[in-house]
GROMACS .gro file of C-alpha atoms in nm:
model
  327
    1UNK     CA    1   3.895  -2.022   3.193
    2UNK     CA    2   3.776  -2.340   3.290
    3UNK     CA    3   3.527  -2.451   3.037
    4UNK     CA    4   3.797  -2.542   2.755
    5UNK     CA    5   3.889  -2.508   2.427
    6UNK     CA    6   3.843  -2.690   2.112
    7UNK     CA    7   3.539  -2.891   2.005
    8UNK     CA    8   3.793  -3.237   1.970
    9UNK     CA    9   3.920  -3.235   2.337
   10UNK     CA   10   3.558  -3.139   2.497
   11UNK     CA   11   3.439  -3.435   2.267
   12UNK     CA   12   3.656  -3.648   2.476
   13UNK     CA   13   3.564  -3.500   2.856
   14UNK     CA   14   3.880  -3.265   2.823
   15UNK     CA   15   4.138  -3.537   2.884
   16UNK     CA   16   4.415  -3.317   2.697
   17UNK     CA   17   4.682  -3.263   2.958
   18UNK     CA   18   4.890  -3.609   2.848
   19UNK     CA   19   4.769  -3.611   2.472
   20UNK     CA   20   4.745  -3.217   2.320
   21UNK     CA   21   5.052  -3.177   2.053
   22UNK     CA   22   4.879  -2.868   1.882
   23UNK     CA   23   4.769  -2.511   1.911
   24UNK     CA   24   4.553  -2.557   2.144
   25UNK     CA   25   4.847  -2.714   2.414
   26UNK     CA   26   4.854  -2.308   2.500
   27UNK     CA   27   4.535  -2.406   2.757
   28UNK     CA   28   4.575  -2.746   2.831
   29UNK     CA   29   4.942  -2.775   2.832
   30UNK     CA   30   5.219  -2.567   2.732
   31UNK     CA   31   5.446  -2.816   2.721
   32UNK     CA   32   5.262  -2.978   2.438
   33UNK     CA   33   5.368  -2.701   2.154
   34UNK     CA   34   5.746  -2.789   2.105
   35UNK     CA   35   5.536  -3.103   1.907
   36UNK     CA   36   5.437  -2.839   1.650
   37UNK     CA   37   5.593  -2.855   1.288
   38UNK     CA   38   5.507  -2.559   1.166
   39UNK     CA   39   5.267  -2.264   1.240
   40UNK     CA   40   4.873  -2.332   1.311
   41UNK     CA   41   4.581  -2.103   1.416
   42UNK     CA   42   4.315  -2.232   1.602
   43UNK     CA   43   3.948  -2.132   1.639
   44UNK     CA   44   3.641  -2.193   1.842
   45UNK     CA   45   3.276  -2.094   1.878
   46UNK     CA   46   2.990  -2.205   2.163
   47UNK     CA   47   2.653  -2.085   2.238
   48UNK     CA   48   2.537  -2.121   2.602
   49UNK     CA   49   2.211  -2.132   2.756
   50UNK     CA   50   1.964  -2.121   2.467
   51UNK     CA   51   2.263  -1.852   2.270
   52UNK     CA   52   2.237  -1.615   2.527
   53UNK     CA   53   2.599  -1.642   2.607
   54UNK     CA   54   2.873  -1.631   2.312
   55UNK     CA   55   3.167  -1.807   2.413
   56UNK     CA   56   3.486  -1.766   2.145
   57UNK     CA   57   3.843  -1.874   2.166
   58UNK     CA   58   4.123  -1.795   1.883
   59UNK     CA   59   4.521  -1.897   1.958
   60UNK     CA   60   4.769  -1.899   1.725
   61UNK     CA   61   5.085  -2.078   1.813
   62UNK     CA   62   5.454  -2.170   1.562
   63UNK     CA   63   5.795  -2.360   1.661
   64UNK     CA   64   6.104  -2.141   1.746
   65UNK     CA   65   6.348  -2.391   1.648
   66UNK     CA   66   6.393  -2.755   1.708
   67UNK     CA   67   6.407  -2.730   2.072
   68UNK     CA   68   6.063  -2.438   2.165
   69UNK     CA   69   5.792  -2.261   2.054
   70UNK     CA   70   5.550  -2.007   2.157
   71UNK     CA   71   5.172  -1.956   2.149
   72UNK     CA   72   4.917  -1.681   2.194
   73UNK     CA   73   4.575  -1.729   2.239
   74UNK     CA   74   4.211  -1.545   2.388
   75UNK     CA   75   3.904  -1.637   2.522
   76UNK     CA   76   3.582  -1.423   2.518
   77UNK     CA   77   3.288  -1.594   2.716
   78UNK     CA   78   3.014  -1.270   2.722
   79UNK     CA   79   2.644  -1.189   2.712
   80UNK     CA   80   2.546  -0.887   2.510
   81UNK     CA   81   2.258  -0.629   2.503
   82UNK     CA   82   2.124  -0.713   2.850
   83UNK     CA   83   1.850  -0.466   2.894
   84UNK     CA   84   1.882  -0.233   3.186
   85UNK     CA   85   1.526  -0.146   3.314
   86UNK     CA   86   1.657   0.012   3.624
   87UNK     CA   87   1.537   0.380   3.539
   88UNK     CA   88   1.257   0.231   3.351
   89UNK     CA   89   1.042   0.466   3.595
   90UNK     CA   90   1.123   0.852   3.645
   91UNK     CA   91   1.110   1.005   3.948
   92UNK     CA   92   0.722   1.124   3.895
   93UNK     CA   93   0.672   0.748   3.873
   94UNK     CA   94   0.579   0.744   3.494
   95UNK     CA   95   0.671   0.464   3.306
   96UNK     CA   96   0.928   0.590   3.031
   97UNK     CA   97   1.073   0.299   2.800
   98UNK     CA   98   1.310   0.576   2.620
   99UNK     CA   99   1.490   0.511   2.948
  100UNK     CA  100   1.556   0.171   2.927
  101UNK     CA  101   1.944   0.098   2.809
  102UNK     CA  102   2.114  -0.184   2.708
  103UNK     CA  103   2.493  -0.310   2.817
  104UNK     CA  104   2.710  -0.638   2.777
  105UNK     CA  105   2.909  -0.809   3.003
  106UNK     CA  106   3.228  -1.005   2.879
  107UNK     CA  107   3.547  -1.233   3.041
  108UNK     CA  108   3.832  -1.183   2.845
  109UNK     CA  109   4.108  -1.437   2.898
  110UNK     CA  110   4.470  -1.367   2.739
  111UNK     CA  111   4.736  -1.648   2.747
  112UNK     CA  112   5.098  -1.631   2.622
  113UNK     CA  113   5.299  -1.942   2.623
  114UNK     CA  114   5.648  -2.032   2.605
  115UNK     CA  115   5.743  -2.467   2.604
  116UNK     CA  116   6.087  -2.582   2.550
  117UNK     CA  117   6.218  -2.973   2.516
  118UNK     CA  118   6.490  -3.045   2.837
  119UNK     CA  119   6.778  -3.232   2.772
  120UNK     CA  120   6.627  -3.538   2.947
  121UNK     CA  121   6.514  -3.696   2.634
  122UNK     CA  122   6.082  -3.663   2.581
  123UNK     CA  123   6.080  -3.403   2.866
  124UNK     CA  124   5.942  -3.137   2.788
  125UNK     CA  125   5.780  -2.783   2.997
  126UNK     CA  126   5.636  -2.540   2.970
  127UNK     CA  127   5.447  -2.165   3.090
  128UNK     CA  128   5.173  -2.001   3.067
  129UNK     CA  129   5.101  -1.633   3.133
  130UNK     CA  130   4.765  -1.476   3.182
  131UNK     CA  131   4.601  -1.185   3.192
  132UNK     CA  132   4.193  -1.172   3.319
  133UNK     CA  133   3.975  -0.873   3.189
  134UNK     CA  134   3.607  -0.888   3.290
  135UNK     CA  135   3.340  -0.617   3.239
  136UNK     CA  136   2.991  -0.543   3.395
  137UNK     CA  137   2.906  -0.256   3.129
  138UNK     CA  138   2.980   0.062   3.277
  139UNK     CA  139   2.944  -0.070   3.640
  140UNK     CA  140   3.241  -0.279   3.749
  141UNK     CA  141   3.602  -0.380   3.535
  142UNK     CA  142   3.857  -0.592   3.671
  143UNK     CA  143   4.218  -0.654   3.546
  144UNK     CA  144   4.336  -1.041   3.717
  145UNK     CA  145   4.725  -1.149   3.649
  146UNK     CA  146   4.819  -1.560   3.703
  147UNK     CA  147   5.072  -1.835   3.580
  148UNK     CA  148   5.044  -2.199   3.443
  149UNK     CA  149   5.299  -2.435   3.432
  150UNK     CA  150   5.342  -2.814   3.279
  151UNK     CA  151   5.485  -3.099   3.174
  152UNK     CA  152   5.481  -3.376   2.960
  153UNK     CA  153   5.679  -3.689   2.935
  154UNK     CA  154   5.687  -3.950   2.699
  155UNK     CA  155   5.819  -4.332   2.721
  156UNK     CA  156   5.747  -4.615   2.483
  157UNK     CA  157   5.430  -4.424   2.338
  158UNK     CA  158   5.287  -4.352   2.672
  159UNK     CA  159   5.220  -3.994   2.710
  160UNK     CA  160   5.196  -3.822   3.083
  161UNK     CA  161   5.146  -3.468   3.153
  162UNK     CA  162   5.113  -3.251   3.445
  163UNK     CA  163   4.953  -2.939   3.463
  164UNK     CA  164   4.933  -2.660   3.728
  165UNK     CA  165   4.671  -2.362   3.685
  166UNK     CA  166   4.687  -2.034   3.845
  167UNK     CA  167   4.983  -2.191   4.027
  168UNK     CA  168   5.085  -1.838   4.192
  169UNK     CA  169   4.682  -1.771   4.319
  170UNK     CA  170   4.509  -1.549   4.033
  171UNK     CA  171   4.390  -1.228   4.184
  172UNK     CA  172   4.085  -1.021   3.998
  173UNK     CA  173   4.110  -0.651   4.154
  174UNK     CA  174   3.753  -0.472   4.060
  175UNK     CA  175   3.721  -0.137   4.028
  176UNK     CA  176   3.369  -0.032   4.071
  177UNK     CA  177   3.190   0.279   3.950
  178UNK     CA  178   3.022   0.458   4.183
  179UNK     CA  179   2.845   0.710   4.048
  180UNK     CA  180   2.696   0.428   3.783
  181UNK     CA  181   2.621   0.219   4.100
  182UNK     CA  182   2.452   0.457   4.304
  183UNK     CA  183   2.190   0.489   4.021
  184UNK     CA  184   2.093   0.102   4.034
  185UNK     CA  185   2.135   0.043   4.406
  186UNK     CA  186   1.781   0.140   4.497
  187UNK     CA  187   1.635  -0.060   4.178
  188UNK     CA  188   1.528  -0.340   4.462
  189UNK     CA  189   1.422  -0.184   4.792
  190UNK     CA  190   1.661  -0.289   5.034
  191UNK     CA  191   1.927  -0.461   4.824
  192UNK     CA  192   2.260  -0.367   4.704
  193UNK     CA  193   2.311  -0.112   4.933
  194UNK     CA  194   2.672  -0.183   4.995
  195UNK     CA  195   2.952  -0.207   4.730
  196UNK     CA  196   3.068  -0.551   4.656
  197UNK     CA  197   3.400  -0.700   4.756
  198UNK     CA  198   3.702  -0.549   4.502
  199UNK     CA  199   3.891  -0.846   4.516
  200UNK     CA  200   3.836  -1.181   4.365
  201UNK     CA  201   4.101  -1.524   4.379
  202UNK     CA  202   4.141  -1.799   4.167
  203UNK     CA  203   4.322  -2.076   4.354
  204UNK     CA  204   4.541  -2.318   4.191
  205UNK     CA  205   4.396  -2.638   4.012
  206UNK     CA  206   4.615  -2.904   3.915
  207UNK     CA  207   4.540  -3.216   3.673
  208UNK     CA  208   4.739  -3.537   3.596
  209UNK     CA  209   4.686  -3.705   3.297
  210UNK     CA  210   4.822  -4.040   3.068
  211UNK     CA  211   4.745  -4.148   2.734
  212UNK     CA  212   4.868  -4.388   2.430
  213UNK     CA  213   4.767  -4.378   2.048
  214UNK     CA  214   4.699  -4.721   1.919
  215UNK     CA  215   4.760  -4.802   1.545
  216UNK     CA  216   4.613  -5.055   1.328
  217UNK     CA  217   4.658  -5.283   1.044
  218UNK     CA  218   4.369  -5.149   0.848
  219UNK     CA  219   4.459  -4.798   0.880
  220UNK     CA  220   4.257  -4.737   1.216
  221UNK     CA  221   4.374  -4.592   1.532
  222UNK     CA  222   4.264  -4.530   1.832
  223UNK     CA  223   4.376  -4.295   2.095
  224UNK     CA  224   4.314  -4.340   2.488
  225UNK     CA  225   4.319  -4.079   2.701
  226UNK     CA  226   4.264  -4.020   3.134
  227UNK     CA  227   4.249  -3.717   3.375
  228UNK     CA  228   4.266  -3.687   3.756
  229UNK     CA  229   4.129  -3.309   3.758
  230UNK     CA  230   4.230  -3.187   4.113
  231UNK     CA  231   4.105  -2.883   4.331
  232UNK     CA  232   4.302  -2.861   4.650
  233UNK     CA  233   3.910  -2.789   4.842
  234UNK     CA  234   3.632  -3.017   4.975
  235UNK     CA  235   3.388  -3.061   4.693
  236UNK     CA  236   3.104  -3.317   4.521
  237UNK     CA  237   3.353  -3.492   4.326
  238UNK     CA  238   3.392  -3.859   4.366
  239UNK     CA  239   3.704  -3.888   4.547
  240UNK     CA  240   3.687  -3.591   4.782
  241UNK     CA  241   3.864  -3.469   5.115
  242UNK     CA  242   3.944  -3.124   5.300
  243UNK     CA  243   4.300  -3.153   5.124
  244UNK     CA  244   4.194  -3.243   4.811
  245UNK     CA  245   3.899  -3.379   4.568
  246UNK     CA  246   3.975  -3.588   4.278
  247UNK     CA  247   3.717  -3.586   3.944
  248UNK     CA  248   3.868  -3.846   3.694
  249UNK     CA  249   3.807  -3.812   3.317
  250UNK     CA  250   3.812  -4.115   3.079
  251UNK     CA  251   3.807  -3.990   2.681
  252UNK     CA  252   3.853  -4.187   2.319
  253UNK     CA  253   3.929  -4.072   1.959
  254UNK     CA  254   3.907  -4.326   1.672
  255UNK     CA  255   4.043  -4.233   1.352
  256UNK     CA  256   4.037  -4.351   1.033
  257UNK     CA  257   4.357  -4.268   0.781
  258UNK     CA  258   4.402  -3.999   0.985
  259UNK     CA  259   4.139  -3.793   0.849
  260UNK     CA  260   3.800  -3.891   0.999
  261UNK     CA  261   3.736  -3.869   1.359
  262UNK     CA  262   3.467  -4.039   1.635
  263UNK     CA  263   3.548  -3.901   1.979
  264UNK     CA  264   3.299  -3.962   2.357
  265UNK     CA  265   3.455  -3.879   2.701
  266UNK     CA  266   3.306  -3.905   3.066
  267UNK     CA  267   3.363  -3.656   3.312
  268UNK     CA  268   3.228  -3.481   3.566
  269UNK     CA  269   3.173  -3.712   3.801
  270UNK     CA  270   2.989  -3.627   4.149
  271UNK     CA  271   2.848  -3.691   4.411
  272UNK     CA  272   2.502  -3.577   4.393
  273UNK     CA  273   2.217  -3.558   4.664
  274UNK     CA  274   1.819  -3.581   4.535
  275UNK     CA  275   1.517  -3.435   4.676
  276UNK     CA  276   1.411  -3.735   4.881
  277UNK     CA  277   1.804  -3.739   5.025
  278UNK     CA  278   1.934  -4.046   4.865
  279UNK     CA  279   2.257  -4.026   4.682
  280UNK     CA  280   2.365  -4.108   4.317
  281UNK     CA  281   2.678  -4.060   4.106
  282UNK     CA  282   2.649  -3.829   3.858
  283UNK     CA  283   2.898  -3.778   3.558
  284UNK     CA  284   2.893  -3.556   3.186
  285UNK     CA  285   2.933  -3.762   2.876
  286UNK     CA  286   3.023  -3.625   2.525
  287UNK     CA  287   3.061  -3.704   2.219
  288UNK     CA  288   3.202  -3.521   1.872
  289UNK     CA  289   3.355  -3.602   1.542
  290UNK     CA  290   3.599  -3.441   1.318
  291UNK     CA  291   3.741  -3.427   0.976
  292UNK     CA  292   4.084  -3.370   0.830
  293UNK     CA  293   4.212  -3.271   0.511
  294UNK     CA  294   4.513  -3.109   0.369
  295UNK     CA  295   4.565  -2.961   0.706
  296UNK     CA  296   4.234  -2.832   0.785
  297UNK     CA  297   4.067  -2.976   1.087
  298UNK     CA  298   3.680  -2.942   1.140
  299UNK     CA  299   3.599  -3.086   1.435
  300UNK     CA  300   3.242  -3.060   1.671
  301UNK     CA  301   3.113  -3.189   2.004
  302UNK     CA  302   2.795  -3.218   2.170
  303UNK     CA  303   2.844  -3.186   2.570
  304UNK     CA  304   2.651  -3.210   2.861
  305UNK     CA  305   2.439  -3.447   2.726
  306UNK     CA  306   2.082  -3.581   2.851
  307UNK     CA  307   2.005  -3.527   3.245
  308UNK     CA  308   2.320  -3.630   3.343
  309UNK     CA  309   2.451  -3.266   3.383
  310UNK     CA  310   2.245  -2.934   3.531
  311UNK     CA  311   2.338  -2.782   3.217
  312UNK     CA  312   2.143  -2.713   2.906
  313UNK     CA  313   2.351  -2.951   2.649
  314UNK     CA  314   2.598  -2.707   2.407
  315UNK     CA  315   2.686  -2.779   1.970
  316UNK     CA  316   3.067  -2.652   1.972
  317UNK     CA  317   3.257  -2.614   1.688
  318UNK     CA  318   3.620  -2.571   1.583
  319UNK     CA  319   3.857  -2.525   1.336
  320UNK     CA  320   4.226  -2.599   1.323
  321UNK     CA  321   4.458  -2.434   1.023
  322UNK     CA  322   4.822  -2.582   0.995
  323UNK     CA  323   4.951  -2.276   0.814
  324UNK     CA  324   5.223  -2.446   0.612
  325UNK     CA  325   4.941  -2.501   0.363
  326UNK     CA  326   4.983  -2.174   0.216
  327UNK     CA  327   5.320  -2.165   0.126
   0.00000   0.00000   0.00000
């Protein structure tokens, strides 16, 4: 739930919270669908560490009237047919590889949103619900429950949004299978010989964000977007302190007649420590571009670029539907 949606805002660091006005507002902001005209669907696909991990997003959102909307949207990040050589041997100590299985293990993140304008004039909110599925093939499930909540505000063209996540504490409750535990638990001499802990917590995350769409002469424009992505624990970001650490996010579209796209962002700034113990700041750029026509948005990104990030780099794409176009 915290990697992010949509190949245009990772293109641009994920500096959404002040800026989204789409389907995609369901993760980044709520508040940001009571911008939407009409209905839109959105999709997304991401392979992770050499396509070993599949990581898919869908969300469909559509106004109510002239004053809310709702949205609807799920996230899948999973790995698939992971071999299971635990009863590879049988218990004469023959190798067997008929006994060798296979199993996936999947997050599943489900988010229903409601946003609504206020009657302060370019206030708007608005809430998230969620609901957390993960699976560990037949070993372990776990069913989480949490709440996001935000706000946007415009002035004069300048965009600012707030947004909470997991503002209530998320809580995962696992419920693991014994009798499928009990047959891996001797797999390494020694080792996972007690059951793990049954509950996991998400705590709250909040980011602050501004941004303003420029528009030229010769049909060019040129939106600006910043984050101040907050954890309220002592981390490696740049700003950091036992109350709270601070990773800012800088991100840039350029458009052209509002149907070609050049997008880079910088985020992920740390503070990082190398072998020899000197320090360096370390930070994530991206980059993407997208195309628009007749209300179908392609858009792609290329993030965690170079050695800047421990990551392998990821190709994303997306595509955004404004339904209207079939009427």
């Amino acid at each position: 739930m915290n990697i992010g949606v949509d190949a245009a805002a990772l293109g641009m660091a994920n500096t959404m919270v002040a800026s989204t006005h789409d389907v995609n507002s369901g993760y980044w902001n709520p508040a940001g669908l009571v911008d939407l005209e009409d209905s839109q669907l959105g999709l997304m696909h991401a392979s992770y560490f050499a396509n070993i991990a599949q990581y898919d997003y869908a969300a469909y959102a559509k106004p109510i009237d002239n004053y809310s909307a709702w949205g609807v949207s799920m996230i899948r990040f999973g790995v698939d047919d992971i071999l299971n050589t635990t009863q590879l041997i049988d218990n004469e100590g023959n190798i067997d590889y008929n006994r060798i299985s296979k199993f996936s293990t999947a997050d599943y993140g489900f988010t229903f949103s409601y946003a609504r304008k206020t009657r302060l004039e370019g206030l708007n909110y608005g809430v998230n619900a969620k609901v957390i599925r993960r699976i560990i093939g037949k070993f372990a499930n776990s069913w989480g429950f949490g709440v996001d909540a935000g706000i946007q505000f415009e002035r004069n063209n300048w965009y600012f949004g707030l947004m909470v996540r997991d503002i209530t504490t998320t809580y995962n409750i696992w419920n693991i299978d014994e009798d499928e535990y009990a047959k891996i638990k001797n797999a390494i001499p020694g080792e996972n010989q007690e059951l793990p802990e049954s509950t996991e917590i998400t705590a709250p995350k909040a980011q602050l964000g501004m941004s303003k769409k420029y528009e030229f002469h010769n049909e060019m424009s040129l939106l600006a977007a910043a984050n101040l992505n907050m954890q309220f624990t002592q981390t490696n970001d740049i700003i950091s302190s036992e109350i709270v650490s601070i990773d800012p996010a800088i991100g840039f579209e350029g458009g052209y007649q509002d149907m070609v796209f050049l997008r880079t962002g910088f985020g992920n700034f740390q503070n990082l420590t190398e072998i020899d113990g000197s320090k360096k700041l370390g930070f994530q750029p991206n980059i993407g571009l997208g195309f628009k026509y007749k209300g179908i948005q392609i858009d792609y990104a290329l993030t965690d670029l170079g050695n800047q990030s421990a990551a392998l780099y990821s190709n994303v794409f997306s595509l955004k539907v404004d339904l209207s176009i079939f009427r």
